[in-house]
Short mmCIF file of C-alpha atoms and ligand atoms in Angstrom, two decimals:
data_model
loop_
_atom_site.label_atom_id
_atom_site.label_comp_id
_atom_site.label_asym_id
_atom_site.label_seq_id
_atom_site.Cartn_x
_atom_site.Cartn_y
_atom_site.Cartn_z
CA UNK A 1 -12.19 10.31 -24.76
CA UNK A 2 -14.99 12.44 -24.52
CA UNK A 3 -15.61 15.67 -22.63
CA UNK A 4 -19.15 16.84 -20.39
CA UNK A 5 -20.09 19.12 -18.27
CA UNK A 6 -22.95 17.85 -16.81
CA UNK A 7 -23.82 20.37 -14.44
CA UNK A 8 -23.83 22.85 -16.90
CA UNK A 9 -26.39 19.79 -18.94
CA UNK A 10 -28.39 20.27 -15.52
CA UNK A 11 -31.56 23.12 -16.72
CA UNK A 12 -30.23 25.30 -14.27
CA UNK A 13 -33.97 26.08 -12.72
CA UNK A 14 -33.89 22.33 -11.80
CA UNK A 15 -30.39 22.17 -10.50
CA UNK A 16 -30.78 25.89 -8.36
CA UNK A 17 -34.10 23.87 -7.27
CA UNK A 18 -31.63 20.21 -6.07
CA UNK A 19 -29.44 22.75 -4.51
CA UNK A 20 -31.79 24.62 -2.66
CA UNK A 21 -33.37 21.71 -1.44
CA UNK A 22 -30.70 19.01 -0.37
CA UNK A 23 -29.98 18.95 3.47
CA UNK A 24 -26.56 20.40 4.74
CA UNK A 25 -25.92 21.81 1.10
CA UNK A 26 -24.80 25.15 1.10
CA UNK A 27 -24.06 26.68 -2.92
CA UNK A 28 -21.40 29.24 -3.49
CA UNK A 29 -22.06 31.53 -6.35
CA UNK A 30 -21.69 30.40 -9.16
CA UNK A 31 -19.02 32.65 -9.90
CA UNK A 32 -17.20 31.45 -6.56
CA UNK A 33 -16.55 27.64 -7.07
CA UNK A 34 -13.20 26.40 -8.28
CA UNK A 35 -13.77 24.31 -12.05
CA UNK A 36 -12.77 21.12 -11.35
CA UNK A 37 -11.99 19.10 -14.29
CA UNK A 38 -12.98 15.19 -13.89
CA UNK A 39 -10.28 12.83 -16.11
CA UNK A 40 -11.95 9.20 -16.02
CA UNK A 41 -10.02 6.03 -16.71
CA UNK A 42 -12.03 3.45 -15.33
CA UNK A 43 -11.06 1.40 -11.94
CA UNK A 44 -13.31 -0.45 -9.33
CA UNK A 45 -14.71 3.18 -8.59
CA UNK A 46 -16.54 2.39 -12.62
CA UNK A 47 -16.93 -1.02 -11.29
CA UNK A 48 -20.15 -3.28 -11.59
CA UNK A 49 -21.13 -5.35 -8.91
CA UNK A 50 -22.80 -8.93 -9.13
CA UNK A 51 -25.31 -7.83 -6.46
CA UNK A 52 -25.67 -4.98 -3.70
CA UNK A 53 -23.65 -7.35 -1.08
CA UNK A 54 -21.40 -8.36 -3.63
CA UNK A 55 -17.51 -6.26 -2.91
CA UNK A 56 -15.18 -8.91 -4.69
CA UNK A 57 -16.74 -9.84 -7.55
CA UNK A 58 -17.41 -7.02 -10.30
CA UNK A 59 -16.15 -5.69 -14.09
CA UNK A 60 -14.10 -2.60 -12.92
CA UNK A 61 -14.12 0.25 -15.71
CA UNK A 62 -18.28 0.09 -16.17
CA UNK A 63 -20.37 2.79 -15.62
CA UNK A 64 -19.48 6.43 -17.45
CA UNK A 65 -18.20 8.67 -14.89
CA UNK A 66 -21.15 11.28 -15.98
CA UNK A 67 -23.17 9.10 -14.34
CA UNK A 68 -21.76 9.26 -11.45
CA UNK A 69 -21.08 12.60 -10.73
CA UNK A 70 -25.24 12.82 -11.16
CA UNK A 71 -24.72 10.78 -8.34
CA UNK A 72 -23.15 12.93 -6.41
CA UNK A 73 -25.10 15.72 -7.73
CA UNK A 74 -26.68 18.20 -6.37
CA UNK A 75 -24.20 18.21 -2.91
CA UNK A 76 -20.50 18.84 -5.87
CA UNK A 77 -22.42 20.85 -7.35
CA UNK A 78 -22.75 23.29 -4.34
CA UNK A 79 -18.55 24.01 -4.42
CA UNK A 80 -17.21 23.15 -7.53
CA UNK A 81 -17.90 23.38 -10.81
CA UNK A 82 -17.39 19.77 -12.60
CA UNK A 83 -16.55 18.78 -15.80
CA UNK A 84 -15.90 14.87 -17.42
CA UNK A 85 -13.39 14.05 -19.59
CA UNK A 86 -13.83 9.81 -20.34
CA UNK A 87 -10.73 8.97 -20.95
CA UNK A 88 -11.01 5.28 -21.33
CA UNK A 89 -12.79 2.54 -18.32
CA UNK A 90 -11.12 0.35 -18.28
CA UNK A 91 -8.91 -2.03 -15.17
CA UNK A 92 -5.79 0.17 -13.55
CA UNK A 93 -3.05 -2.39 -14.94
CA UNK A 94 -4.86 -2.29 -18.14
CA UNK A 95 -3.07 1.17 -19.55
CA UNK A 96 0.25 1.64 -20.97
CA UNK A 97 3.49 3.68 -21.01
CA UNK A 98 2.33 5.34 -24.18
CA UNK A 99 -0.93 6.04 -23.01
CA UNK A 100 -0.11 7.16 -19.89
CA UNK A 101 1.96 10.08 -22.07
CA UNK A 102 -1.40 10.69 -23.21
CA UNK A 103 -2.81 10.75 -19.78
CA UNK A 104 0.18 13.72 -19.03
CA UNK A 105 -1.29 15.62 -22.02
CA UNK A 106 -5.13 15.52 -20.82
CA UNK A 107 -4.38 16.98 -17.49
CA UNK A 108 -2.77 19.88 -19.20
CA UNK A 109 -4.96 20.28 -21.32
CA UNK A 110 -7.51 20.20 -18.75
CA UNK A 111 -5.50 22.76 -16.32
CA UNK A 112 -5.90 25.44 -18.76
CA UNK A 113 -9.05 25.77 -18.31
CA UNK A 114 -10.13 24.02 -14.49
CA UNK A 115 -8.29 25.15 -11.98
CA UNK A 116 -8.20 21.24 -10.38
CA UNK A 117 -8.13 18.21 -11.98
CA UNK A 118 -9.31 14.69 -10.50
CA UNK A 119 -8.28 11.83 -12.04
CA UNK A 120 -10.29 8.60 -11.48
CA UNK A 121 -8.35 5.52 -11.90
CA UNK A 122 -7.90 1.69 -10.02
CA UNK A 123 -6.28 1.20 -6.90
CA UNK A 124 -4.41 -1.52 -8.55
CA UNK A 125 -1.76 0.60 -10.04
CA UNK A 126 -3.39 4.14 -8.54
CA UNK A 127 0.12 5.11 -7.03
CA UNK A 128 2.30 4.73 -10.79
CA UNK A 129 -0.27 7.06 -12.37
CA UNK A 130 -0.10 8.63 -9.70
CA UNK A 131 3.96 8.95 -9.37
CA UNK A 132 4.08 9.31 -13.80
CA UNK A 133 1.93 13.11 -13.60
CA UNK A 134 3.37 13.98 -10.56
CA UNK A 135 6.80 14.03 -12.50
CA UNK A 136 5.66 14.58 -16.10
CA UNK A 137 2.83 17.40 -15.52
CA UNK A 138 4.42 20.47 -16.50
CA UNK A 139 1.52 23.20 -13.82
CA UNK A 140 1.29 23.86 -10.74
CA UNK A 141 -2.37 23.46 -9.80
CA UNK A 142 -3.97 20.87 -7.85
CA UNK A 143 -3.80 17.32 -9.45
CA UNK A 144 -6.34 15.06 -7.45
CA UNK A 145 -5.94 10.90 -8.26
CA UNK A 146 -9.00 8.90 -7.15
CA UNK A 147 -10.87 6.18 -7.22
CA UNK A 148 -12.36 2.74 -4.73
CA UNK A 149 -12.41 -0.20 -3.37
CA UNK A 150 -16.00 -1.58 -3.76
CA UNK A 151 -17.14 -1.44 -6.50
CA UNK A 152 -19.77 1.51 -7.28
CA UNK A 153 -23.51 -0.41 -8.06
CA UNK A 154 -25.28 -3.56 -9.00
CA UNK A 155 -27.44 -2.34 -11.90
CA UNK A 156 -27.62 -1.44 -15.05
CA UNK A 157 -26.90 2.16 -14.69
CA UNK A 158 -24.44 3.72 -11.96
CA UNK A 159 -27.80 5.33 -10.75
CA UNK A 160 -29.66 2.07 -9.27
CA UNK A 161 -28.73 -0.47 -6.78
CA UNK A 162 -26.81 1.03 -4.93
CA UNK A 163 -24.07 -1.47 -3.87
CA UNK A 164 -24.17 -1.84 0.29
CA UNK A 165 -21.30 0.64 1.66
CA UNK A 166 -19.46 1.79 -1.72
CA UNK A 167 -16.79 4.01 -0.84
CA UNK A 168 -17.25 5.33 -4.62
CA UNK A 169 -19.10 8.22 -4.22
CA UNK A 170 -17.54 9.67 -1.26
CA UNK A 171 -14.61 9.54 -2.75
CA UNK A 172 -15.21 11.01 -5.62
CA UNK A 173 -17.14 13.75 -3.93
CA UNK A 174 -13.92 14.51 -1.33
CA UNK A 175 -11.58 14.69 -3.65
CA UNK A 176 -12.76 16.82 -6.03
CA UNK A 177 -13.52 19.08 -2.71
CA UNK A 178 -9.69 19.11 -2.62
CA UNK A 179 -9.29 20.10 -5.59
CA UNK A 180 -11.43 22.96 -5.68
CA UNK A 181 -10.07 23.78 -1.75
CA UNK A 182 -6.51 24.40 -3.88
CA UNK A 183 -4.53 23.25 -0.85
CA UNK A 184 -1.95 21.54 -2.94
CA UNK A 185 -1.11 24.17 -5.05
CA UNK A 186 2.30 23.11 -6.26
CA UNK A 187 2.77 19.80 -3.97
CA UNK A 188 2.20 18.08 -7.63
CA UNK A 189 0.12 15.10 -7.91
CA UNK A 190 -1.67 13.50 -4.62
CA UNK A 191 -3.69 10.63 -3.89
CA UNK A 192 -6.98 10.52 -1.86
CA UNK A 193 -8.62 7.90 -0.15
CA UNK A 194 -10.74 7.63 2.62
CA UNK A 195 -10.12 10.75 3.34
CA UNK A 196 -6.49 10.60 3.56
CA UNK A 197 -3.77 12.67 1.28
CA UNK A 198 -1.00 11.17 0.36
CA UNK A 199 1.76 12.29 -1.97
CA UNK A 200 2.04 10.74 -5.33
CA UNK A 201 5.88 9.86 -4.19
CA UNK A 202 5.10 8.67 -1.28
CA UNK A 203 1.67 6.29 -1.41
CA UNK A 204 2.17 2.47 -1.47
CA UNK A 205 -1.19 -0.20 -1.78
CA UNK A 206 -0.87 -1.43 1.06
CA UNK A 207 -4.00 -3.79 1.44
CA UNK A 208 -5.53 -6.21 -1.23
CA UNK A 209 -8.90 -5.33 0.31
CA UNK A 210 -9.45 -2.68 3.03
CA UNK A 211 -11.00 0.53 2.16
CA UNK A 212 -8.34 2.20 3.85
CA UNK A 213 -5.55 0.08 1.22
CA UNK A 214 -3.35 3.71 0.88
CA UNK A 215 -0.47 3.97 3.31
CA UNK A 216 2.64 6.19 3.33
CA UNK A 217 5.76 4.60 5.05
CA UNK A 218 7.74 6.26 7.65
CA UNK A 219 6.02 9.16 6.69
CA UNK A 220 2.65 9.62 7.44
CA UNK A 221 -0.48 11.11 5.52
CA UNK A 222 -0.50 15.11 3.77
CA UNK A 223 -4.17 15.31 5.41
CA UNK A 224 -6.93 14.56 5.42
CA UNK A 225 -10.88 15.82 5.32
CA UNK A 226 -13.28 16.02 7.95
CA UNK A 227 -16.80 15.63 6.38
CA UNK A 228 -16.35 19.45 4.63
CA UNK A 229 -13.26 20.56 5.93
CA UNK A 230 -9.98 19.98 4.31
CA UNK A 231 -6.92 19.39 6.75
CA UNK A 232 -2.89 19.29 4.85
CA UNK A 233 -1.17 19.92 7.26
CA UNK A 234 2.59 18.37 5.55
CA UNK A 235 3.44 18.72 2.22
CA UNK A 236 6.37 17.39 0.16
CA UNK A 237 9.59 19.05 0.20
CA UNK A 238 8.97 20.51 -3.52
CA UNK A 239 6.77 22.48 -2.62
CA UNK A 240 9.83 24.73 -1.47
CA UNK A 241 10.58 25.27 -5.03
CA UNK A 242 6.80 26.82 -5.44
CA UNK A 243 8.21 29.90 -7.72
CA UNK A 244 11.18 28.87 -9.37
CA UNK A 245 11.59 27.08 -12.76
CA UNK A 246 12.91 23.87 -10.39
CA UNK A 247 9.66 23.53 -9.48
CA UNK A 248 8.98 22.04 -12.85
CA UNK A 249 10.16 18.92 -13.65
CA UNK A 250 12.59 18.53 -16.94
CA UNK A 251 9.50 15.61 -17.96
CA UNK A 252 7.53 17.29 -20.82
CA UNK A 253 5.89 15.15 -22.44
CA UNK A 254 4.46 17.85 -24.99
CA UNK A 255 8.42 17.30 -26.04
CA UNK A 256 8.88 13.53 -26.65
CA UNK A 257 7.18 11.93 -30.08
CA UNK A 258 4.06 8.99 -29.57
CA UNK A 259 5.73 6.14 -29.57
CA UNK A 260 8.85 6.97 -28.53
CA UNK A 261 9.09 6.01 -24.62
CA UNK A 262 12.00 3.33 -23.75
CA UNK A 263 11.33 0.50 -21.89
CA UNK A 264 12.45 0.73 -18.57
CA UNK A 265 11.55 -3.19 -16.16
CA UNK A 266 11.46 -4.03 -12.68
CA UNK A 267 13.77 -6.84 -11.70
CA UNK A 268 12.61 -8.92 -7.63
CA UNK A 269 15.46 -10.34 -5.73
CA UNK A 270 15.21 -13.17 -3.46
CA UNK A 271 16.88 -16.41 -2.20
CA UNK A 272 19.49 -17.66 -4.73
CA UNK A 273 17.82 -15.61 -7.36
CA UNK A 274 18.96 -16.24 -11.09
CA UNK A 275 19.79 -14.12 -13.68
CA UNK A 276 17.69 -15.31 -16.97
CA UNK A 277 15.31 -12.82 -16.38
CA UNK A 278 17.95 -9.57 -16.37
CA UNK A 279 19.60 -11.72 -19.82
CA UNK A 280 15.85 -12.00 -21.28
CA UNK A 281 15.12 -8.25 -21.12
CA UNK A 282 18.61 -6.63 -22.11
CA UNK A 283 18.04 -8.76 -25.45
CA UNK A 284 14.61 -7.55 -26.36
CA UNK A 285 15.99 -4.08 -26.13
CA UNK A 286 14.73 -3.10 -22.38
CA UNK A 287 17.29 0.13 -21.51
CA UNK A 288 16.50 0.21 -17.77
CA UNK A 289 16.43 -1.99 -15.54
CA UNK A 290 15.06 -1.18 -11.91
CA UNK A 291 16.34 -4.21 -9.00
CA UNK A 292 13.91 -4.80 -5.57
CA UNK A 293 16.77 -6.21 -4.19
CA UNK A 294 17.00 -7.56 -0.53
CA UNK A 295 17.18 -5.55 2.36
CA UNK A 296 19.70 -1.81 1.53
CA UNK A 297 19.36 -3.11 -2.73
CA UNK A 298 21.47 -6.84 -2.79
CA UNK A 299 21.12 -9.06 -5.22
CA UNK A 300 21.84 -12.22 -5.29
CA UNK A 301 25.28 -13.02 -7.46
CA UNK A 302 23.42 -14.95 -10.28
CA UNK A 303 21.89 -11.59 -11.52
CA UNK A 304 25.12 -9.42 -9.97
CA UNK A 305 26.89 -11.28 -12.96
CA UNK A 306 23.55 -10.72 -15.21
CA UNK A 307 24.08 -7.34 -15.06
CA UNK A 308 27.63 -6.16 -14.99
CA UNK A 309 26.57 -8.30 -19.00
CA UNK A 310 23.81 -5.97 -19.09
CA UNK A 311 25.51 -2.65 -18.53
CA UNK A 312 29.07 -3.42 -21.16
CA UNK A 313 25.70 -3.70 -23.36
CA UNK A 314 24.72 -0.22 -22.36
CA UNK A 315 21.53 -1.27 -19.87
CA UNK A 316 21.54 1.25 -16.96
CA UNK A 317 20.65 -0.06 -13.18
CA UNK A 318 18.27 1.64 -10.37
CA UNK A 319 19.33 -0.55 -7.20
CA UNK A 320 16.30 -0.37 -4.95
CA UNK A 321 14.48 -2.31 -1.91
CA UNK A 322 12.12 -5.39 -1.76
CA UNK A 323 11.60 -3.88 1.74
CA UNK A 324 8.85 -1.36 1.12
CA UNK A 325 10.97 1.59 3.13
CA UNK A 326 14.07 2.87 3.47
CA UNK A 327 17.12 4.02 1.63
CA UNK A 328 19.35 2.29 -1.20
CA UNK A 329 22.50 4.79 -1.68
CA UNK A 330 25.77 4.06 -3.37
CA UNK A 331 25.36 3.32 -6.91
CA UNK A 332 28.39 2.56 -9.20
CA UNK A 333 29.15 1.95 -13.25
CA UNK A 334 25.96 1.68 -14.38
CA UNK A 335 24.32 1.54 -11.09
CA UNK A 336 21.58 4.43 -9.69
CA UNK A 337 20.68 4.19 -5.88
CA UNK A 338 16.89 4.26 -6.28
CA UNK A 339 17.31 6.27 -2.61
CA UNK A 340 14.14 5.35 -0.42
CA UNK A 341 12.15 5.35 -3.81
CA UNK A 342 9.96 1.84 -3.90
CA UNK A 343 10.91 -0.26 -6.76
CA UNK A 344 7.64 0.63 -9.26
CA UNK A 345 8.09 4.43 -8.85
CA UNK A 346 12.25 4.18 -9.25
CA UNK A 347 11.07 2.33 -12.61
CA UNK A 348 8.88 5.18 -13.75
CA UNK A 349 11.69 8.22 -12.94
CA UNK A 350 14.59 5.41 -14.87
CA UNK A 351 12.11 5.52 -18.09
CA UNK A 352 11.58 9.13 -17.74
CA UNK A 353 15.39 9.76 -17.70
CA UNK A 354 16.44 6.65 -20.47
CA UNK A 355 14.15 9.10 -22.79
CA UNK A 356 14.82 12.48 -21.58
CA UNK A 357 18.68 12.26 -21.43
CA UNK A 358 22.05 9.94 -22.64
CA UNK A 359 23.99 10.63 -20.20
CA UNK A 360 23.71 8.80 -17.19
CA UNK A 361 25.16 11.40 -14.42
CA UNK A 362 22.57 13.45 -15.85
CA UNK A 363 20.22 11.00 -14.71
CA UNK A 364 21.64 10.17 -11.58
CA UNK A 365 21.10 14.13 -10.37
CA UNK A 366 18.33 13.52 -10.88
CA UNK A 367 17.48 10.48 -9.05
CA UNK A 368 19.12 12.46 -6.09
CA UNK A 369 16.82 15.99 -6.36
CA UNK A 370 13.78 15.39 -8.42
CA UNK A 371 13.38 11.84 -7.24
CA UNK A 372 14.43 12.18 -3.07
CA UNK A 373 13.04 16.11 -2.85
CA UNK A 374 14.01 16.97 0.76
CA UNK A 375 13.97 19.52 3.56
CA UNK A 376 17.10 21.58 3.65
CA UNK A 377 16.97 24.48 4.91
CA UNK A 378 20.49 25.57 6.02
CA UNK A 379 21.45 28.12 4.01
CA UNK A 380 19.38 30.19 5.01
CA UNK A 381 21.28 31.11 8.61
CA UNK A 382 22.92 33.12 6.44
CA UNK A 383 20.56 35.08 5.53
CA UNK A 384 17.94 35.37 8.54
CA UNK A 385 17.95 36.52 11.96
CA UNK A 386 17.65 33.71 13.87
CA UNK A 387 16.22 36.23 16.47
CA UNK A 388 13.13 38.46 16.27
CA UNK A 389 13.74 41.50 15.67
CA UNK A 390 17.38 42.04 14.12
CA UNK A 391 18.23 43.90 11.68
CA UNK A 392 18.19 41.38 8.16
CA UNK A 393 20.96 40.72 6.63
CA UNK A 394 22.54 43.57 4.09
CA UNK A 395 22.65 43.59 1.03
CA UNK A 396 25.96 43.04 -1.02
CA UNK A 397 27.04 46.08 -3.08
CA UNK A 398 29.04 45.37 -5.43
CA UNK A 399 32.51 47.62 -5.90
CA UNK A 400 33.68 47.12 -9.19
CA UNK A 401 31.55 46.48 -12.53
CA UNK A 402 31.10 42.45 -13.55
CA UNK A 403 33.53 41.39 -15.91
CA UNK A 404 32.76 40.75 -19.54
CA UNK A 405 31.95 37.37 -20.01
CA UNK A 406 34.67 34.75 -19.82
CA UNK A 407 36.70 37.05 -18.40
CA UNK A 408 38.43 36.39 -14.75
CA UNK A 409 38.15 38.47 -12.20
CA UNK A 410 40.30 38.41 -9.18
CA UNK A 411 37.35 38.98 -6.39
CA UNK A 412 38.63 42.50 -4.43
CA UNK A 413 35.24 42.61 -2.04
CA UNK A 414 34.12 39.77 0.48
CA UNK A 415 31.88 37.31 -0.63
CA UNK A 416 28.39 38.71 -0.48
CA UNK A 417 26.40 36.67 2.51
CA UNK A 418 23.88 35.41 0.03
CA UNK A 419 23.74 31.88 -0.80
CA UNK A 420 25.17 30.00 -3.99
CA UNK A 421 23.89 30.35 -6.58
CA UNK A 422 20.55 27.88 -7.37
CA UNK A 423 20.12 28.32 -3.57
CA UNK A 424 16.87 30.22 -2.20
CA UNK A 425 17.20 33.92 -2.26
CA UNK A 426 17.56 36.17 -0.14
CA UNK A 427 14.49 37.15 1.79
CA UNK A 428 12.97 40.09 0.25
CA UNK A 429 14.49 39.11 -3.82
CA UNK A 430 11.96 37.97 -5.80
CA UNK A 431 12.68 35.02 -6.90
CA UNK A 432 12.23 34.02 -11.32
CA UNK A 433 9.84 32.03 -11.82
CA UNK A 434 5.75 32.55 -11.20
CA UNK A 435 3.05 30.90 -13.75
CA UNK A 436 3.38 29.44 -16.94
CA UNK A 437 2.12 30.47 -19.98
CA UNK A 438 -0.01 33.00 -18.55
CA UNK A 439 -1.90 30.65 -16.40
CA UNK A 440 -3.46 31.64 -12.75
CA UNK A 441 -4.00 30.65 -9.90
CA UNK A 442 -7.50 28.95 -8.86
CA UNK A 443 -9.34 30.39 -5.95
CA UNK A 444 -8.30 29.77 -3.07
CA UNK A 445 -4.87 30.23 -3.51
CA UNK A 446 -2.55 33.24 -2.69
CA UNK A 447 -0.94 33.74 -5.82
CA UNK A 448 1.40 36.61 -4.07
CA UNK A 449 3.01 35.11 -1.23
CA UNK A 450 4.15 31.76 -4.05
CA UNK A 451 5.49 34.08 -6.32
CA UNK A 452 7.65 34.91 -3.50
CA UNK A 453 6.46 38.73 -3.72
CA UNK A 454 7.19 39.63 -0.02
CA UNK A 455 9.83 42.15 0.66
CA UNK A 456 11.07 42.24 4.39
CA UNK A 457 9.29 45.42 5.48
CA UNK A 458 11.62 46.31 8.26
CA UNK A 459 12.47 49.67 8.78
CA UNK A 460 15.26 51.09 6.38
CA UNK A 461 14.01 48.61 4.22
CA UNK A 462 13.28 50.96 2.01
CA UNK A 463 16.60 52.87 1.86
CA UNK A 464 16.89 51.89 -2.00
CA UNK A 465 12.97 53.68 -3.24
CA UNK A 466 13.96 57.29 -3.34
CA UNK A 467 16.88 55.97 -6.31
CA UNK A 468 14.21 54.70 -8.57
CA UNK A 469 12.43 58.15 -9.82
CA UNK A 470 9.26 59.39 -8.70
CA UNK A 471 7.36 57.36 -11.96
CA UNK A 472 8.51 53.68 -10.74
CA UNK A 473 7.58 55.25 -6.98
CA UNK A 474 4.60 56.19 -8.59
CA UNK A 475 3.56 53.28 -9.87
CA UNK A 476 4.92 51.08 -7.33
CA UNK A 477 2.48 52.77 -5.02
CA UNK A 478 -0.80 52.38 -7.39
CA UNK A 479 0.48 49.04 -6.83
CA UNK A 480 0.29 48.49 -3.37
CA UNK A 481 -2.65 50.04 -2.83
CA UNK A 482 -4.18 47.77 -5.21
CA UNK A 483 -2.69 44.92 -3.51
CA UNK A 484 -4.49 46.19 -1.23
CA UNK A 485 -7.55 46.71 -1.83
CA UNK A 486 -7.55 43.44 -3.55
CA UNK A 487 -5.71 40.94 -0.21
CA UNK A 488 -8.82 42.83 1.62
CA UNK A 489 -11.73 41.68 -0.93
CA UNK A 490 -9.78 38.39 -1.25
CA UNK A 491 -10.18 38.32 3.15
CA UNK A 492 -13.74 39.31 2.73
CA UNK A 493 -14.72 36.24 0.31
CA UNK A 494 -13.05 33.68 2.01
CA UNK A 495 -14.08 35.06 5.36
CA UNK A 496 -17.73 35.05 3.87
CA UNK A 497 -17.41 31.92 2.17
CA UNK A 498 -16.05 30.21 4.79
CA UNK A 499 -19.16 31.45 7.18
CA UNK A 500 -21.26 30.30 4.55
CA UNK A 501 -19.19 26.68 4.10
CA UNK A 502 -17.94 26.15 8.07
CA UNK A 503 -20.20 23.50 8.48
C1 SIN B 1 -8.10 -1.64 -10.64
O1 SIN B 1 -7.20 -1.63 -10.14
O2 SIN B 1 -8.24 -1.82 -11.82
C2 SIN B 1 -8.66 -2.69 -9.96
C3 SIN B 1 -8.82 -2.58 -8.73
C4 SIN B 1 -9.30 -1.19 -8.53
O3 SIN B 1 -9.61 -0.24 -9.09
O4 SIN B 1 -9.55 -1.12 -6.95
#
């Protein structure tokens, strides 16, 4: 794994001249450019073709990313300060789960300094790379996967004999633009190809050769990029937990020893399928098997029998569908319903579940929650008025001291109006969480909103202020003024940036 910063390697004067001469390129002041790390793993985007007009005959994972990045300079340097980690240079199918673990750690490492990470991979298993990172990266900053359907060039270097109509350069440029925009902060990992933005959990490769191969069945894209304009118009439900510690998944791979990740496999069902594959996997020590069933998850009788025997041996099953969309519900002893996760995604969640718990009920809960994040705003009805101008719901006032831990207490007051523990906090409360490990939000993110620090601000909402005493009131006043000044400066800089780069 090598790390380079091609922009920093260029003589500064040369770069400045290049940026000034590049048509249609506006330059942000260096201190305003977000820092984006590209972690390159290979794939068709780094592919060397037999000829400039050859789209299907090429060697994937050939050109180093630093050479490819040089081909999209100075344009990319106008909006991002980019460095490169060459993690590998191979077809996507060649990576092992152990290397996936290392990739997660490399992404987390890069995000300590960078505002966003772009990972380039082959498109064949890009959706698996993406979902793996979505499930494991312990950082709220944007992670963007990209690649290409056509090889980059046909020459000895990435700068010679560019393939006609190659999509790699544009995909790389736009992926960095998306990461640098900060607009997918707290989205987890997203995939961007062909100017379309997809959620890692939902996206799949839908065509063997077309440039618009990636699709998100049922849900559609999160957004798109028109020229320099990033449009994000939907979000994965996971974003609701942005300000909570629950945003982070339990799958912190820094806690898992190298080489200790268990094997999980997929078995495809079809008319009169045999059960031997399940039996063989079980004998080989596989700990979890995803069935890609027919319709809503059905499997034939021979695999059904083999599954019962495997469950008796301690193998966990996740039931999914080969249809490509729709929900599989139910489950049972030894069997977890995979919901609407595609088999290849369910297999990764099953693998991580087996790595992090011995309790199948815990794994079942993970599939139902972080495996299937969904919107439920119903608890807000108890704390937010449905109509404008109404007074906010009163805070519950305890009339008795809290009982000692372990003691049982009869409730003497009306139940509080707020939602049960673990649900959305009432408006105006500052939820726990915030930036882990002293991270900073990237340029363009709005950490104060994301941190949930906004109060209701309505008349009477500051009744509690005098009770805090003069020193605390003073500190709060100074903080409010700092926020006001900071917010104004931030809005001014955003406006200046938009004016400069509106095109
Ligand atoms: C691969 O997945 O490595 C080859 C196919 C591609 O990148 O499009």
